[in-house]
CSV table of C-alpha atoms and ligand atoms in Angstrom, one decimal:
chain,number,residue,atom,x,y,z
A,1,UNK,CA,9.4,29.3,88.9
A,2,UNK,CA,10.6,26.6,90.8
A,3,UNK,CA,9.0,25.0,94.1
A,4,UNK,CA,9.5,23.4,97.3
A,5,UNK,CA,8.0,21.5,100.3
A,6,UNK,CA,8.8,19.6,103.1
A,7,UNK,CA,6.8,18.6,106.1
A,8,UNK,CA,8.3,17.0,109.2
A,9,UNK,CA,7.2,15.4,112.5
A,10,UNK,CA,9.2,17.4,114.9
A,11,UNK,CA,11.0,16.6,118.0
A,12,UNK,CA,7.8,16.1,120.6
A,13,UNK,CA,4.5,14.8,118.5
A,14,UNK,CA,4.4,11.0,117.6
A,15,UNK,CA,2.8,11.4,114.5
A,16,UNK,CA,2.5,14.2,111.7
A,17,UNK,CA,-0.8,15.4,111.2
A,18,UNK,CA,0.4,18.7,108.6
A,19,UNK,CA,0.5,17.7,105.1
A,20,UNK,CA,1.1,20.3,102.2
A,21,UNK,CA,0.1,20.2,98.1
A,22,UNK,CA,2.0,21.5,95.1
A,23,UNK,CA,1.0,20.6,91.4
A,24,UNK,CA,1.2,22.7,88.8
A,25,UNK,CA,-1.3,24.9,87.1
A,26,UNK,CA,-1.8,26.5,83.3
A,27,UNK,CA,0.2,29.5,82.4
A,28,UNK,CA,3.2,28.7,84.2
A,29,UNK,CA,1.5,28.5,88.3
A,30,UNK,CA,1.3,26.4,90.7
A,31,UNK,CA,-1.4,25.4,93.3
A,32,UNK,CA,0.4,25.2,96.3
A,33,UNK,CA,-1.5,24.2,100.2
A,34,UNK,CA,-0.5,23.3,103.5
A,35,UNK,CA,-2.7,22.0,106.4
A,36,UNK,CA,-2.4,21.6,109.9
A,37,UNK,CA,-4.7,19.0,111.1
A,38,UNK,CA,-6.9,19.4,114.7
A,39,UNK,CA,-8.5,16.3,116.5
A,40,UNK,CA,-7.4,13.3,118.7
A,41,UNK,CA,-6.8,10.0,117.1
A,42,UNK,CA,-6.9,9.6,113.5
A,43,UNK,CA,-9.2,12.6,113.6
A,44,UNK,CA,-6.4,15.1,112.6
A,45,UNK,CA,-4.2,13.7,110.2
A,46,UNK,CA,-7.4,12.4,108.2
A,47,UNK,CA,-8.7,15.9,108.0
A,48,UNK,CA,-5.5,17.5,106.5
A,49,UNK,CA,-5.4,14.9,104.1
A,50,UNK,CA,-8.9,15.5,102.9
A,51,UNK,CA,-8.7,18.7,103.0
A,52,UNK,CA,-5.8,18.8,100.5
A,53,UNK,CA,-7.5,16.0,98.1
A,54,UNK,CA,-10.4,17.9,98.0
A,55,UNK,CA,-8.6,21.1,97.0
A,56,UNK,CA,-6.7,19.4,94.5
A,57,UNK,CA,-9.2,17.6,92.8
A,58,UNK,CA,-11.7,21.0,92.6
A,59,UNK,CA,-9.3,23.5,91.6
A,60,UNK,CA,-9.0,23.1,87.7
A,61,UNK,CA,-6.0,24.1,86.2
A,62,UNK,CA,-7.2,27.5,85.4
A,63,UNK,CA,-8.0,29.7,88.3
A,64,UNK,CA,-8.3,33.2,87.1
A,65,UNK,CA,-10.3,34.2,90.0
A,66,UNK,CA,-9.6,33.7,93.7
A,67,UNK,CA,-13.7,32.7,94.1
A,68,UNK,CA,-12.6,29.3,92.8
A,69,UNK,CA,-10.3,29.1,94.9
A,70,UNK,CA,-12.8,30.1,98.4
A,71,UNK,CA,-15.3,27.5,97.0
A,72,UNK,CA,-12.4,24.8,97.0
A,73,UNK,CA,-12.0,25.3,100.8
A,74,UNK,CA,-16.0,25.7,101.2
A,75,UNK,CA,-16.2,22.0,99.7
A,76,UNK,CA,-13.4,20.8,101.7
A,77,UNK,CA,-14.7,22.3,105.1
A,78,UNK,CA,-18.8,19.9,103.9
A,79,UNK,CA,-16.8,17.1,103.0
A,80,UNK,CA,-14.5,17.0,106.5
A,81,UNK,CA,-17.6,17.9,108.3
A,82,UNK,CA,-19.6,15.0,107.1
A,83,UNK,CA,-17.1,12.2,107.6
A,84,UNK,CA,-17.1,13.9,111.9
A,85,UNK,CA,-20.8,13.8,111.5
A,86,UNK,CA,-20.8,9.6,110.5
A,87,UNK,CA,-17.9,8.5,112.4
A,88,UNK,CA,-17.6,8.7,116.1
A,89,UNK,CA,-14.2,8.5,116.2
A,90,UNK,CA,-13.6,11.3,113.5
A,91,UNK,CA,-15.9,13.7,115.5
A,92,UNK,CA,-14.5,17.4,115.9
A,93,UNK,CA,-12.1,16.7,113.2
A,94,UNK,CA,-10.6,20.0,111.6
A,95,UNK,CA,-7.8,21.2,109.7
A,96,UNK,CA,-6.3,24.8,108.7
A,97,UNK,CA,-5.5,25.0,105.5
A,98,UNK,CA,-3.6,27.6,103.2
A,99,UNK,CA,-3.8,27.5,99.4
A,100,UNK,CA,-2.3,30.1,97.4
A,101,UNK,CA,-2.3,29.3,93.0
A,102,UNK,CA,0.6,31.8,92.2
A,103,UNK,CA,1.4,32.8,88.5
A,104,UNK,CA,4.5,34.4,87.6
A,105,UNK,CA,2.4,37.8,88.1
A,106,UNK,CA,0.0,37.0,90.1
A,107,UNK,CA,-1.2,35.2,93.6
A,108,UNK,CA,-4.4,34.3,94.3
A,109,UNK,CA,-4.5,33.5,98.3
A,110,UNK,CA,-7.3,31.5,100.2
A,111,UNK,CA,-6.7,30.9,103.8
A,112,UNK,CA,-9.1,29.8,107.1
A,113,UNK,CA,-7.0,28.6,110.2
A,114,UNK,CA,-3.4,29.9,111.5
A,115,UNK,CA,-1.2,28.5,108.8
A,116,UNK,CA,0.8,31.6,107.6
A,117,UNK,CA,1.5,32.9,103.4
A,118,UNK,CA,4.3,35.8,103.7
A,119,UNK,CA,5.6,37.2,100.7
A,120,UNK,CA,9.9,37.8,101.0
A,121,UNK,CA,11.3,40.4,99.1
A,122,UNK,CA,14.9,41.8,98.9
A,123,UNK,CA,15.1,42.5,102.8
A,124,UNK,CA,11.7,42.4,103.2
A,125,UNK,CA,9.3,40.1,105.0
A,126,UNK,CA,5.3,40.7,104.9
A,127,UNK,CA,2.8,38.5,106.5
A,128,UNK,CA,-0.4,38.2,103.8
A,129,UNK,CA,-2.6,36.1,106.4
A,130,UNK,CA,-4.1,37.0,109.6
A,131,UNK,CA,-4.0,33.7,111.9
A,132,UNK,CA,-7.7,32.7,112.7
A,133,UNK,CA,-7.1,32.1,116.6
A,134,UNK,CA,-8.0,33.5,119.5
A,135,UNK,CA,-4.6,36.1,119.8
A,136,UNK,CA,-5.0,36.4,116.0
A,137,UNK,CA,-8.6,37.8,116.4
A,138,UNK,CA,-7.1,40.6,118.4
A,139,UNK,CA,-4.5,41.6,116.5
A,140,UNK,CA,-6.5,42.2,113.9
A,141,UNK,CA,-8.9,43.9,116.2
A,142,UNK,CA,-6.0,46.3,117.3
A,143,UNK,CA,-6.5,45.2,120.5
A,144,UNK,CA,-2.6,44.0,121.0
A,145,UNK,CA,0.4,43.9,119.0
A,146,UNK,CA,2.0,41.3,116.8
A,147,UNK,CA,4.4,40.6,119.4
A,148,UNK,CA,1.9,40.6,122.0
A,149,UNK,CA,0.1,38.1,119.8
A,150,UNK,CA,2.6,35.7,119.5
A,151,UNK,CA,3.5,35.6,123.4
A,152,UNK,CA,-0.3,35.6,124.2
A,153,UNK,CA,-1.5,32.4,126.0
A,154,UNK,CA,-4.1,31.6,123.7
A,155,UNK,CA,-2.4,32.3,120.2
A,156,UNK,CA,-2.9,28.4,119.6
A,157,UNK,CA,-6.9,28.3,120.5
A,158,UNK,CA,-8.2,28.3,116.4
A,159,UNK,CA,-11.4,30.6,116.0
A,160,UNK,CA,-11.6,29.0,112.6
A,161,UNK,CA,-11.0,25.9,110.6
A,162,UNK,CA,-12.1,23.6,107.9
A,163,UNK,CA,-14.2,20.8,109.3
A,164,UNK,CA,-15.5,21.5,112.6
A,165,UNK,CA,-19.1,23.3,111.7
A,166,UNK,CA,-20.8,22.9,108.4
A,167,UNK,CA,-20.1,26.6,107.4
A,168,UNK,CA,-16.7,28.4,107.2
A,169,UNK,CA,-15.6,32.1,106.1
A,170,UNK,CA,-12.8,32.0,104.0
A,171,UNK,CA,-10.3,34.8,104.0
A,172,UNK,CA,-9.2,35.7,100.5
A,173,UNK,CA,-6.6,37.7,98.8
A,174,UNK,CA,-5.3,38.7,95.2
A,175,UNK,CA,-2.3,40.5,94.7
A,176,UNK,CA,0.2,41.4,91.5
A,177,UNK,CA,3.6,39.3,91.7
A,178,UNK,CA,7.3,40.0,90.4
A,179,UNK,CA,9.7,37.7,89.9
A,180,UNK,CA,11.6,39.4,93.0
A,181,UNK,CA,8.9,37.9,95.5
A,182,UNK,CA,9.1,34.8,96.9
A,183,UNK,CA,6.4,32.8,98.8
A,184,UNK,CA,6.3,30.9,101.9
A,185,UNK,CA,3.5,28.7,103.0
A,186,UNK,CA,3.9,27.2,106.5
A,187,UNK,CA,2.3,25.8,109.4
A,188,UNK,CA,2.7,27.1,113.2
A,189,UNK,CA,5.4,24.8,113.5
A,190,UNK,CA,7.7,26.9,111.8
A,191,UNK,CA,6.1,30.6,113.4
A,192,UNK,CA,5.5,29.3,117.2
A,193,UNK,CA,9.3,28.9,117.1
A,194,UNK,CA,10.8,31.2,114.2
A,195,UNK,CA,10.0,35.1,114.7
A,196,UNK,CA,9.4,36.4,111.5
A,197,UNK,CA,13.2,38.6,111.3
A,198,UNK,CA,14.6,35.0,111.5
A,199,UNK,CA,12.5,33.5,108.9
A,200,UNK,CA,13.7,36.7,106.5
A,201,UNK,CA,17.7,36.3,107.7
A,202,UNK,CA,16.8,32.8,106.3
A,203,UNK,CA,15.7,33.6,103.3
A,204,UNK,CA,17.8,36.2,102.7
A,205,UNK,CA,21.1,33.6,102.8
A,206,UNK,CA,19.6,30.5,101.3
A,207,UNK,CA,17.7,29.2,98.2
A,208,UNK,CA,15.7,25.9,97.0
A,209,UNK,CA,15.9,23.2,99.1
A,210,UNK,CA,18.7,24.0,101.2
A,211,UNK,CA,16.3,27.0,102.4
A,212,UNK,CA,13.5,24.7,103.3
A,213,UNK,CA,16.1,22.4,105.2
A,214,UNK,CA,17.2,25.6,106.8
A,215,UNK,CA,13.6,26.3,108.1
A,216,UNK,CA,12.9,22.8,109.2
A,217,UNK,CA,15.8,23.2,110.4
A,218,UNK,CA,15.0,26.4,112.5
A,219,UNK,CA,11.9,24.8,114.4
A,220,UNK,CA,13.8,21.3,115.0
A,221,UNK,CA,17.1,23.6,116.6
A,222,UNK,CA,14.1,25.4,118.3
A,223,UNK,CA,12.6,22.2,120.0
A,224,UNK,CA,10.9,20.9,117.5
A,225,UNK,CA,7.7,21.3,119.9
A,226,UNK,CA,4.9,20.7,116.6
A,227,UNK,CA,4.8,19.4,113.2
A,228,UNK,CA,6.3,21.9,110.6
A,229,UNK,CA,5.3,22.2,107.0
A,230,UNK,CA,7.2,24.5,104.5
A,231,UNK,CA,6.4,25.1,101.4
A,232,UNK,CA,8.5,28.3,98.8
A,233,UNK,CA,8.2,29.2,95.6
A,234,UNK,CA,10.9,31.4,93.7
A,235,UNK,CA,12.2,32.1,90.8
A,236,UNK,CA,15.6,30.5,90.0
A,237,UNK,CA,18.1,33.2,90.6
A,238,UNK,CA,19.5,34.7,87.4
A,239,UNK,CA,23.2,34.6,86.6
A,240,UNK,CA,25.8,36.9,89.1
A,241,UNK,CA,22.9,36.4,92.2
A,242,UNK,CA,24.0,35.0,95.0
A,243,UNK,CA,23.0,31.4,95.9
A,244,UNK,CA,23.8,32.1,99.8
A,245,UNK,CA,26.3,30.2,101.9
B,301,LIG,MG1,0.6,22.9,114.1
């Protein structure tokens, strides 16, 4: 399995507050995060960073169970809260954060906020997260549509995060894997600009890191209007499979 990240500032925000995490675990995996920080100041950008240091120092290297996974975020979502809670100018900090630990048959998924996971296969795109916002909630509910949800005025208004209140539900998932999937972590960025039929057309022409320049590349050519975090993991393509162009 190989992987891949890239975060960049984007064409309108004058500073980058997503970050992203990928180390890897036992038995061939990876522990792979992004994070999309929330608060003025240095409020934001702090958060995300926490967040991802918190996650990476309490998942072990074996995480057979996705419960290790939810208490990773729980501990992230206390520790951001306390450092609001003793400085002033951190109050209200937050962050969304995305973690999947994927092995080569296997992906454990932990998610609070409206950073995405979609798994791409063949010609194929699904969506394995459910954005915690306020058009998110409704979707869900059945109340409107996906499309509806991504045109709705308050699609950006997070109903959860990590950070903000001293409790958080986590959203978890665990799923069988082939080596025909690939994964994509990413922050609005990338989905506030890229529908999800051109993230697929993406995937389906490129690989490796000349995919996740093509994604950047599709929120930058789409006015770059957040920060945009990537992050893919794939199996190298076997001999006779296209490599794209
Ligand atoms: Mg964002």
């Amino acid at each position: 399995m190989k992987t891949y990240g890239r975060s960049d500032q984007g064409l309108v925000r004058n500073e980058n507050q997503d970050d992203f995490l990928i180390r890897p675990v036992e038995s061939g995996g990876y522990l792979l995060a992004v994070a999309d920080g929330i608060g003025g100041g240095p409020a934001g950008r702090r958060a995300s960073h926490l967040a991802l240091a918190t996650i990476d120092n309490a998942v072990g290297t074996q995480v057979r169970d996705v419960s290790r996974l939810a208490s990773a975020l729980s501990l992230a979502n206390r520790t951001i809260f306390e450092m609001g809670q003793k400085d002033p100018e951190l109050e209200g900090m937050g962050t969304t954060l995305t973690a999947a630990v994927l092995y080569p048959d296997r992906l454990l998924l932990a998610h609070v906020g409206d950073s995405r996971a979609y798994r791409i296969a063949a010609e194929r795109i699904i969506r394995l997260t459910m954005d915690h916002s306020v058009a998110g909630e409704m979707e869900r509910a059945g109340t409107i549509t996906a499309q509806e949800a991504s045109e709705h005025p308050k699609r950006h208004v997070l109903t959860r995060a990590l950070g903000p209140f001293d409790k958080v539900r986590v959203d978890v998932a665990d799923m069988p894997w082939t080596p025909e999937d690939r994964l994509l972590l990413c922050t609005d960025g990338l989905t506030s600009v890229a529908p999800d039929e051109e993230i697929l057309r993406t995937f389906m022409h490129y690989r490796g890191t000349e995919l996740i320049d093509r994604l950047i590349g599709a929120a930058l050519t789409g006015g770059g209007p957040d920060n945009v975090t990537v992050v893919v993991a794939e199996e190298i393509a076997g001999p006779g499979e296209s490599h794209g162009g």
